[in-house]
Amino acid sequence: MLDQPLHFSPYLRSVIWGGERIAPYKGIVTDRKSIGESWEISAVPGHVSVVDRGPFSGRSLTELIEIYGAQLTGKHNFKKFGSTFPLLIKIIDARDDLSVQVHPDDDLAGIRHNCPGKTEMWHIIDTVPGSRIYTGLKEKISPDDYERMVADNTIMDVVDSYESKPGDSFFLPAGRIHSIGGGNMLAEIQQTSDITYRIYDFDRRDKDGNPRQLHISDARDAIDYRVFPTYKTEPSGSVLADCAHFVVRRYEIHFGDGQLVLPRDRESFTIVMCLDGEVIVEYSFGDDASVTGELRIERGDTWLFPATLRRICVYGTGKILSVQA
């Protein structure tokens, strides 16, 4: 039986808009600059996560799913996704505004790219004064309006935006126009997909002076043109997002409050991300729920607990996200 939580070596990605906060946040010493993303858990081809601690060190996430199957991901997930892990977990640090973009849904991505679409959510970890999140349409436009507004650089006039602060969350179903504004560092939970249609990039140039590729025509059919009253998530208790692809909860834990038992309302693996502080996690795999292991999770750490888990208890002082698929 698979009875070990898994920790993976993060993939640090330097990008044109990246900042300098991820490495110190995670306690990593590196000469890398402009690190915009840390892929904490990934099954994206070419960037599949590899275990970096414990008895499974050196094994890839895909290898472990092929060996242990539903023991790792859960019966439903294994039946649906096979050896592909269904979620991609990132930490993002935006020094500058990201491009305005949209992701296709499962149907469109399946037709065009033979892969899943991308529904995602953001939870803000840190900001600088004036940081904003851009998401959704604030007035009704047509597909023709969209192409005209991209062409004349007025598309941002109809994209809604919010001043962001630590603790804010935004749910981004496939089809919703969005951009991370400069100054935001956040946790991103998304479907395993790297399909992005870039709509607008503020006339930004790469290091060679060339504009980045846009996908204006592809995005036209992917955009959800509906207008909603708000695009900022109001938590329901601890729940930040609950959709077909994932459920994400946030907890603030204080020493002396006793143990917090994490819900397991999906027959799934559980991911624990420590956003701040330090917590102790006790876990059990036996049917009698007796403690079989314990580990310390510090700020910036992400751990994957297999579906064979029966119980996860957390205590200490810190802020965590728990994620199930």
XYZ file of C-alpha atoms in Angstrom:
325
model
C 0.000 0.000 0.000
C 1.167 3.527 -0.744
C 1.554 4.968 2.744
C 3.868 7.955 2.305
C 3.094 11.625 1.639
C 5.025 12.974 -1.357
C 7.099 16.111 -1.788
C 8.357 17.209 -5.198
C 11.206 19.320 -6.507
C 9.657 22.590 -7.730
C 10.125 23.689 -11.331
C 11.199 27.344 -11.162
C 10.303 29.215 -14.345
C 11.936 32.541 -15.243
C 9.702 34.771 -17.375
C 9.624 38.337 -18.678
C 7.106 39.429 -16.024
C 8.554 37.416 -13.113
C 9.572 38.795 -9.727
C 12.071 37.978 -6.993
C 9.839 36.740 -4.147
C 9.322 33.031 -4.822
C 12.826 31.792 -3.927
C 12.995 33.520 -0.503
C 9.353 32.643 0.185
C 10.172 28.963 -0.338
C 13.578 29.144 1.350
C 15.437 28.353 -1.888
C 18.924 29.708 -2.527
C 19.398 30.376 -6.246
C 21.018 32.781 -8.685
C 17.944 32.638 -10.933
C 16.240 35.946 -11.615
C 12.708 36.917 -12.661
C 11.164 33.712 -11.307
C 7.518 34.060 -12.201
C 6.324 30.549 -11.411
C 7.086 27.634 -9.155
C 5.325 24.528 -10.433
C 4.774 22.689 -7.168
C 2.989 19.604 -8.528
C 2.794 19.012 -12.262
C 2.021 16.288 -14.779
C 2.422 18.582 -17.798
C 4.566 16.732 -20.387
C 8.141 17.946 -20.213
C 7.686 19.209 -16.660
C 6.444 16.189 -14.708
C 7.214 16.566 -11.007
C 9.861 14.338 -9.418
C 9.877 13.317 -5.745
C 12.817 14.877 -3.907
C 12.479 13.378 -0.406
C 11.933 10.031 1.256
C 11.839 6.477 -0.090
C 10.373 7.491 -3.476
C 13.026 10.119 -4.175
C 13.838 10.269 -7.888
C 10.504 8.815 -8.997
C 8.244 10.952 -11.170
C 4.614 11.614 -10.347
C 3.556 9.778 -13.511
C 5.674 6.726 -12.597
C 4.068 6.538 -9.164
C 0.543 6.739 -10.605
C 1.429 3.963 -13.064
C 2.635 1.813 -10.159
C 0.014 2.618 -7.527
C -2.954 3.829 -9.604
C -6.056 4.571 -7.540
C -4.075 4.270 -4.307
C -2.499 7.602 -5.217
C -5.198 9.528 -7.074
C -8.436 7.811 -5.981
C -10.706 5.454 -7.894
C -12.713 8.134 -9.698
C -9.660 10.134 -10.737
C -7.743 7.069 -11.876
C -10.669 5.827 -13.950
C -11.078 9.244 -15.586
C -7.446 10.365 -16.008
C -5.361 7.184 -15.904
C -1.696 7.952 -15.228
C -2.182 11.707 -15.718
C -2.413 13.715 -12.516
C -5.522 15.916 -12.899
C -4.267 19.144 -11.281
C -1.394 21.577 -11.740
C -0.362 23.498 -8.621
C 1.679 26.696 -8.898
C 2.960 29.684 -6.979
C 3.050 32.792 -9.193
C 4.939 36.055 -8.599
C 4.088 38.863 -11.011
C 6.452 41.834 -10.993
C 4.614 43.214 -14.037
C 1.144 42.662 -15.492
C 0.669 39.310 -17.201
C -0.882 39.212 -20.639
C -4.662 39.288 -20.898
C -5.687 35.744 -21.761
C -8.384 33.111 -21.819
C -8.395 29.298 -21.654
C -10.656 26.945 -23.625
C -13.073 24.604 -21.880
C -12.800 20.817 -22.028
C -14.874 20.488 -25.189
C -12.975 23.080 -27.219
C -9.550 22.024 -25.924
C -10.381 18.414 -26.721
C -11.297 19.263 -30.313
C -8.373 21.621 -30.936
C -5.581 20.212 -28.774
C -6.652 16.723 -27.658
C -6.239 17.722 -24.018
C -8.341 19.072 -21.136
C -9.328 22.704 -20.881
C -8.265 24.929 -18.043
C -10.451 26.021 -15.166
C -8.402 27.545 -12.363
C -8.527 29.586 -9.179
C -6.196 32.114 -7.539
C -5.584 32.742 -3.863
C -3.590 35.888 -3.096
C -0.534 35.376 -0.860
C 1.096 38.813 -1.038
C 0.623 42.152 -2.789
C 2.193 45.573 -3.145
C 0.123 48.771 -2.910
C -2.032 49.194 -6.002
C -1.978 45.539 -7.075
C -4.978 44.506 -9.140
C -6.595 41.376 -10.532
C -8.308 41.608 -13.928
C -11.105 39.140 -14.550
C -14.389 38.929 -16.429
C -16.321 41.381 -18.576
C -17.966 44.389 -16.965
C -20.205 45.119 -19.952
C -21.726 43.121 -22.758
C -19.721 42.802 -25.971
C -20.048 40.609 -29.029
C -17.320 38.495 -30.633
C -17.001 41.187 -33.327
C -16.697 43.891 -30.638
C -13.969 41.829 -29.013
C -11.841 41.627 -32.180
C -12.293 45.343 -32.865
C -11.335 46.307 -29.314
C -8.215 44.155 -29.382
C -7.237 45.762 -32.696
C -7.640 49.322 -31.389
C -6.140 48.584 -27.928
C -9.350 49.261 -25.989
C -10.089 45.725 -24.742
C -9.086 46.663 -21.178
C -11.975 49.153 -21.100
C -14.407 46.246 -20.740
C -12.362 43.920 -18.478
C -13.378 44.158 -14.826
C -10.685 44.628 -12.161
C -10.273 44.498 -8.402
C -7.704 45.861 -5.990
C -6.192 42.737 -4.449
C -4.986 41.950 -0.963
C -3.655 38.840 0.811
C -6.469 36.379 1.460
C -8.526 37.296 -1.613
C -9.630 34.540 -3.990
C -10.808 34.488 -7.592
C -12.408 31.547 -9.389
C -11.698 31.462 -13.130
C -13.802 28.995 -15.091
C -12.578 28.226 -18.583
C -13.686 30.984 -20.944
C -13.260 33.900 -18.532
C -10.905 36.664 -19.658
C -8.287 37.380 -16.991
C -4.861 38.754 -16.106
C -2.714 38.875 -12.978
C -1.688 42.450 -12.290
C 1.843 43.369 -11.285
C 2.601 43.090 -7.565
C 0.552 39.954 -6.896
C 2.014 36.718 -5.540
C -0.557 33.950 -5.455
C -1.280 30.242 -5.343
C -2.857 28.857 -8.512
C -4.833 25.614 -8.641
C -5.842 24.509 -12.127
C -6.632 21.598 -14.381
C -3.609 19.890 -15.891
C -3.422 21.893 -19.084
C -0.954 24.386 -20.478
C -3.262 25.770 -23.185
C -3.431 29.567 -23.079
C -4.809 31.983 -25.662
C -3.043 35.326 -25.277
C -5.366 38.193 -26.223
C -3.473 41.358 -25.360
C 0.061 41.985 -24.074
C 0.287 45.762 -23.603
C 2.578 45.952 -26.683
C 5.294 44.281 -24.595
C 8.497 43.065 -26.279
C 10.780 40.147 -25.501
C 14.530 40.478 -24.916
C 15.079 40.576 -28.683
C 12.544 43.340 -29.196
C 9.853 41.120 -30.709
C 6.181 41.186 -29.661
C 4.910 37.976 -28.074
C 2.535 35.813 -30.075
C -1.169 36.549 -29.683
C -4.040 34.112 -30.268
C -6.838 36.554 -31.060
C -8.776 34.332 -33.462
C -8.486 31.218 -31.287
C -9.700 33.168 -28.258
C -12.798 34.507 -30.037
C -14.593 31.153 -29.779
C -13.236 30.370 -26.306
C -14.453 33.504 -24.488
C -17.500 33.423 -22.240
C -19.184 36.729 -23.149
C -21.627 36.690 -20.232
C -21.485 39.491 -17.656
C -21.727 38.720 -13.917
C -22.277 41.083 -10.952
C -18.923 40.207 -9.381
C -15.944 38.000 -10.152
C -14.389 38.002 -6.696
C -14.997 34.881 -4.610
C -16.830 35.167 -1.319
C -15.763 32.110 0.729
C -18.393 29.724 2.030
C -16.890 28.942 5.403
C -13.481 27.454 4.628
C -14.402 26.671 0.993
C -12.829 28.973 -1.611
C -13.749 26.952 -4.712
C -15.874 23.872 -5.313
C -16.317 22.755 -8.914
C -16.195 19.563 -10.969
C -12.397 19.763 -11.159
C -11.351 20.606 -7.591
C -12.389 21.769 -4.144
C -10.083 24.229 -2.364
C -10.295 25.175 1.303
C -8.347 27.712 3.356
C -7.618 27.426 7.063
C -5.926 29.735 9.536
C -4.553 27.634 12.380
C -3.463 28.909 15.799
C -1.357 27.100 18.383
C -3.541 25.973 21.256
C -6.710 25.593 19.178
C -6.300 21.825 19.023
C -6.110 19.629 15.952
C -7.899 20.460 12.726
C -9.165 17.394 10.849
C -9.159 18.104 7.112
C -12.372 17.058 5.330
C -12.199 14.224 2.825
C -15.536 14.649 1.065
C -14.065 13.487 -2.238
C -12.499 10.061 -2.775
C -9.239 11.708 -3.793
C -5.691 12.577 -2.914
C -5.247 15.669 -0.714
C -2.754 18.456 -1.363
C -1.652 20.683 1.515
C 0.040 24.015 0.766
C 1.459 26.031 3.664
C 0.999 29.716 2.821
C 2.426 31.089 6.067
C 3.792 29.910 9.381
C 4.542 26.288 10.211
C 2.188 23.396 10.881
C 2.472 19.789 11.979
C 0.496 17.213 10.017
C -0.377 13.843 11.526
C -1.668 11.293 9.052
C -2.989 7.754 9.163
C -3.516 5.085 6.540
C -5.074 2.315 8.607
C -8.811 1.705 8.906
C -8.595 2.326 12.655
C -7.332 5.887 11.910
C -4.386 5.470 14.301
C -1.502 7.864 13.609
C 1.067 6.315 11.285
C 3.190 9.357 10.491
C 3.916 13.000 11.155
C 5.633 15.762 9.223
C 6.363 19.455 9.555
C 5.215 21.738 6.736
C 6.739 25.205 6.496
C 5.804 28.316 4.560
C 6.077 27.748 0.802
C 5.889 23.946 1.098
C 3.444 21.759 -0.859
C 2.783 18.091 -0.037
C 0.672 15.439 -1.757
C -1.122 12.911 0.452
C -2.274 9.794 -1.452
C -5.902 8.716 -1.601
C -5.087 5.745 0.660
C -5.030 8.251 3.510
C -7.746 7.814 6.088
C -7.206 10.933 8.180
C -5.164 14.178 8.169
C -4.885 16.254 11.342
C -3.156 19.644 11.392
C -1.993 21.790 14.301
C 0.476 24.600 14.927
C 0.327 28.216 13.741
C -0.075 28.957 10.072
C -2.273 29.388 7.007
C -2.875 26.462 4.663
C -4.782 25.489 1.569
C -6.137 21.966 1.151
C -7.007 20.743 -2.322
C -8.845 17.662 -3.597
C -9.896 16.669 -7.119
